[in-house]
Amino acid sequence: MTLPQGTPAVPPRDPQAVEALAAFGRLAAARGWLAATSGNFSCRLDANHALVTRSGIDKGAIGAADVAVVPLAGPIPPGMSAETPLHLARYRAAAAVHAIVHVHTLAATVLSRADLAGGYVRFSGFEMQKALAGVATHETVVDLPVFANHQDTVALAATIEARLNGAAPVPGYLLAGHGLYAWGATMADARRHLEGLEFLLECTLEERRLHR
Amino acid sequence: MTLPQGTPAVPPRDPQAVEALAAFGRLAAARGWLAATSGNFSCRLDANHALVTRSGIDKGAIGAADVAVVPLAGPIPPGMSAETPLHLARYRAAAAVHAIVHVHTLAATVLSRADLAGGYVRFSGFEMQKALAGVATHETVVDLPVFANHQDTVALAATIEARLNGAAPVPGYLLAGHGLYAWGATMADARRHLEGLEFLLECTLEERRLHR
Amino acid sequence: MTLPQGTPAVPPRDPQAVEALAAFGRLAAARGWLAATSGNFSCRLDANHALVTRSGIDKGAIGAADVAVVPLAGPIPPGMSAETPLHLARYRAAAAVHAIVHVHTLAATVLSRADLAGGYVRFSGFEMQKALAGVATHETVVDLPVFANHQDTVALAATIEARLNGAAPVPGYLLAGHGLYAWGATMADARRHLEGLEFLLECTLEERRLHR
Amino acid sequence: MTLPQGTPAVPPRDPQAVEALAAFGRLAAARGWLAATSGNFSCRLDANHALVTRSGIDKGAIGAADVAVVPLAGPIPPGMSAETPLHLARYRAAAAVHAIVHVHTLAATVLSRADLAGGYVRFSGFEMQKALAGVATHETVVDLPVFANHQDTVALAATIEARLNGAAPVPGYLLAGHGLYAWGATMADARRHLEGLEFLLECTLEERRLHR
């Protein structure tokens, strides 16, 4: 088979990459972050492709058939999550991003609705801020961006990437009433960023309960 | 054996159907949704029968002896849950319903008491609303019906079905101070609806804590 | 060996009774109800003896060496929980009680402190009230007694039993700032009562958060 | 090999000590106390050395390669947690301390920020106070110290030990916006102290929600 000139060769579904997605899925399912088959995750395979979870599957028990190789420039194969364009746009915008995870948590959903007007949820003074790559002290301010949710995810991806402008200061964002995205240079980094941001969101939600 | 004319043949306890109920039971038990042997679930076997969990059993460890084949038109065998009539009425009213699950959660119990007077709990603007069959966007309003609890479940079923009037707009309802019912065209659908509604209830409860 | 006249023969550590305590311990540990080696449980062996968990052990992994046969009339062997007299008094007062479980939960601890002055936590209108033996409808009022905590558990047991006066209307009570006791005719009954009461306490705590 | 005079011999990584750290790690990970690879724990090997977890590892799956023998007087090998000086200072100050555990929990993080100005979180009237070594009754007051967080952990350790002054009255402290430290004469004691303090923090946080 001869590929048309300029079409990148499609890499295989690397078993290690499949297992990385499956392992994260088991962990996220155990924590209740994937209610009702929600959530989706991916990892970069090369400069032009990512491995992405399919739509509607039980993400606590991912096998090779539950993920697909997707070209970063499209087209997106049938059966993929409607949010696949958000993953692809992030990989295209930032070569250092190798894994992206998205889950639905109570704290992310409630705070993203509460802080949409301001455009971010602010964290300050928490040791856990150091879970984020490049943050070396609690004595700083971390602003997690919040975007309005939109069913046209191609348009939404454009809005998000315009604001993030390549290298985002924080490795994640919130979609209002929807959930949390996080990424990293490896799946371990993406997981650490997600867990750190979720912890910061839970603490912030609790402080608002107390001090309102 | 010759059955009286007009009596439908009784289907066997299909092992796949038993396992579908057992698998849901293990999941719901792990989440703490079946406190004190509460909760009950069922699936349709054919046009005239359903497989229903017995009363008082440990629903985290269901075996074939813990479920019974029940005619949709009755009579209900001894040892079944007092809420069996609610299941049967739903199957009789909607041919597309093939599985029904009922659990007791804190959010369902508390919000159903808070919103009984209004008759529903309203969700709006949550991505998770898309977990419900037929909902394609967060930009809509989902009203989950709330009914007063009643120990006469035959009368209660009639009240419920009169309001739902066949095809309910939302695949579930709340009984005040009691819990959450959800259903679907398959057990996977019923589970997704239950998990989605429970997530929406938890977020709504949290928002009331914050904004009251 | 000849026993003194009037001394009842000591029954062995029945393996089934040991396993009943161990199974409950695994369940309660998984739910986080036994923080810091707290909690204790027992079952009746005969008219004069109970099998009781020892003090300071990991109650999520009970073996035969972790429980002891204790005469209901005493003396209590060394190494038993300081709360053993509360168990023994309950068995002496009510022949129908065959199992007693005690755990430390957040809802039990906080509500018992909040409602000590009134002497009980009141539940009304919850379907879960039917988890308690003898309760057939949600349309009733269940008052869970609250007693002041006391380190002299012999005196405390006398105070409690004087108020309960044999057959308690509710199969459990709270010790203020301490935790929840529940019992039943079998270990399964005791577990169901404990889970039902804990669920009612959690819902009540949530309603106070909302409506205060 | 001849050691320079005055240099204590380095003990090996005792397999039992490794397993004690690993077992605690599995337990703490299951409870969600180690988000984003946070937390660290150690145990004393002899008068001059401790076994300490390395930085950035998955502390729910500790193996021998994930821990290192560290001299109490330093120097600290590369790859250790930035908080290692806090562990070493505690071992140097108190010969009876044989295990130290540090985790990040929501209640510890939120209450340590709320009560930093006062310098402690106060517990009174809880039975769970008896989980702490030397506390025999709920009728006492336990003040858990709170220190301001600081990225210079050598300076922070000096501040902490100056206030604790050898034998601390309570086997633990909070770092503001950071987390909870606890210790004991054995790993079992350290775990019991941590679980007891965390339970007391959770109850206290809940009471503030209710009574504010």
CSV table of C-alpha atoms in Angstrom, one decimal, chain D residues 12-116:
chain,number,residue,atom,x,y,z
D,12,PRO,CA,20.5,-2.4,55.9
D,13,ARG,CA,17.0,-1.8,54.5
D,14,ASP,CA,15.4,-4.2,56.9
D,15,PRO,CA,12.7,-6.1,54.9
D,16,GLN,CA,10.2,-5.9,57.9
D,17,ALA,CA,10.7,-2.2,58.1
D,18,VAL,CA,10.1,-1.9,54.3
D,19,GLU,CA,6.9,-3.9,54.5
D,20,ALA,CA,5.7,-1.8,57.5
D,21,LEU,CA,6.1,1.3,55.3
D,22,ALA,CA,4.5,-0.4,52.3
D,23,ALA,CA,1.5,-1.7,54.3
D,24,PHE,CA,0.8,1.8,55.6
D,25,GLY,CA,1.2,3.2,52.1
D,26,ARG,CA,-1.4,0.7,50.7
D,27,LEU,CA,-3.9,1.7,53.5
D,28,ALA,CA,-3.4,5.4,53.1
D,29,ALA,CA,-3.6,5.3,49.3
D,30,ALA,CA,-6.9,3.4,49.5
D,31,ARG,CA,-8.3,6.2,51.7
D,32,GLY,CA,-7.2,8.9,49.3
D,33,TRP,CA,-4.7,10.5,51.7
D,34,LEU,CA,-1.8,10.5,49.2
D,35,ALA,CA,-3.2,12.5,46.2
D,36,ALA,CA,-0.7,13.4,43.5
D,37,THR,CA,2.2,11.3,45.0
D,38,SER,CA,2.0,13.5,48.2
D,39,GLY,CA,2.7,12.2,51.7
D,40,ASN,CA,5.8,10.6,53.1
D,41,PHE,CA,6.5,8.1,56.0
D,42,SER,CA,9.5,6.7,57.8
D,43,CYS,CA,10.5,4.4,60.6
D,44,ARG,CA,13.5,4.4,62.9
D,45,LEU,CA,16.2,1.7,62.2
D,46,ASP,CA,18.5,2.5,65.1
D,47,ALA,CA,19.7,5.4,67.2
D,48,ASN,CA,21.2,7.1,64.2
D,49,HIS,CA,19.2,6.1,61.1
D,50,ALA,CA,15.7,6.0,59.7
D,51,LEU,CA,14.1,4.4,56.6
D,52,VAL,CA,12.3,7.1,54.6
D,53,THR,CA,10.2,7.0,51.5
D,54,ARG,CA,11.6,8.6,48.3
D,55,SER,CA,10.0,11.5,46.6
D,56,GLY,CA,7.6,11.3,43.7
D,57,ILE,CA,6.9,7.6,43.9
D,58,ASP,CA,3.5,5.9,44.0
D,59,LYS,CA,3.2,5.4,47.7
D,60,GLY,CA,0.4,2.9,47.3
D,61,ALA,CA,2.9,0.3,45.9
D,62,ILE,CA,6.1,0.8,47.8
D,63,GLY,CA,9.0,-1.7,47.2
D,64,ALA,CA,12.5,-1.8,48.6
D,65,ALA,CA,13.8,0.5,45.9
D,66,ASP,CA,11.3,3.2,46.9
D,67,VAL,CA,12.8,3.8,50.4
D,68,ALA,CA,16.3,4.8,51.6
D,69,VAL,CA,18.3,4.6,54.7
D,70,VAL,CA,19.0,8.2,55.9
D,71,PRO,CA,21.3,9.2,58.8
D,72,LEU,CA,19.4,11.2,61.4
D,73,ALA,CA,22.2,13.8,61.4
D,74,GLY,CA,22.3,13.9,57.6
D,75,PRO,CA,23.4,14.2,54.9
D,76,ILE,CA,20.2,13.5,53.1
D,77,PRO,CA,20.7,11.4,49.9
D,78,PRO,CA,19.4,12.7,46.6
D,79,GLY,CA,15.8,11.9,45.6
D,80,MET,CA,14.3,12.2,49.0
D,81,SER,CA,11.2,14.2,49.9
D,82,ALA,CA,11.9,17.9,50.7
D,83,GLU,CA,10.2,17.2,54.0
D,84,THR,CA,12.8,14.6,55.2
D,85,PRO,CA,14.3,17.1,57.6
D,86,LEU,CA,11.0,17.2,59.5
D,87,HIS,CA,11.2,13.4,60.0
D,88,LEU,CA,14.9,13.5,61.1
D,89,ALA,CA,14.4,16.3,63.6
D,90,ARG,CA,11.6,14.4,65.3
D,91,TYR,CA,13.7,11.3,65.6
D,92,ARG,CA,16.6,13.3,67.0
D,93,ALA,CA,14.4,15.1,69.5
D,94,ALA,CA,12.5,12.1,70.8
D,95,ALA,CA,14.2,8.7,71.3
D,96,ALA,CA,10.8,7.0,71.9
D,97,VAL,CA,9.6,7.9,68.4
D,98,HIS,CA,10.0,4.9,66.0
D,99,ALA,CA,7.6,5.7,63.1
D,100,ILE,CA,6.3,9.0,61.5
D,101,VAL,CA,3.6,9.3,58.9
D,102,HIS,CA,2.5,12.3,56.9
D,103,VAL,CA,-0.6,12.6,54.7
D,104,HIS,CA,-2.7,15.2,52.9
D,105,THR,CA,-6.4,15.2,53.9
D,106,LEU,CA,-9.1,17.7,53.2
D,107,ALA,CA,-10.0,18.1,56.9
D,108,ALA,CA,-6.3,18.6,57.9
D,109,THR,CA,-5.7,21.1,55.1
D,110,VAL,CA,-8.8,23.2,55.7
D,111,LEU,CA,-8.7,23.3,59.5
D,112,SER,CA,-5.0,24.0,59.5
D,113,ARG,CA,-5.6,27.1,57.4
D,114,ALA,CA,-8.6,28.2,59.6
D,115,ASP,CA,-6.8,27.8,62.9
D,116,LEU,CA,-3.2,28.9,62.0
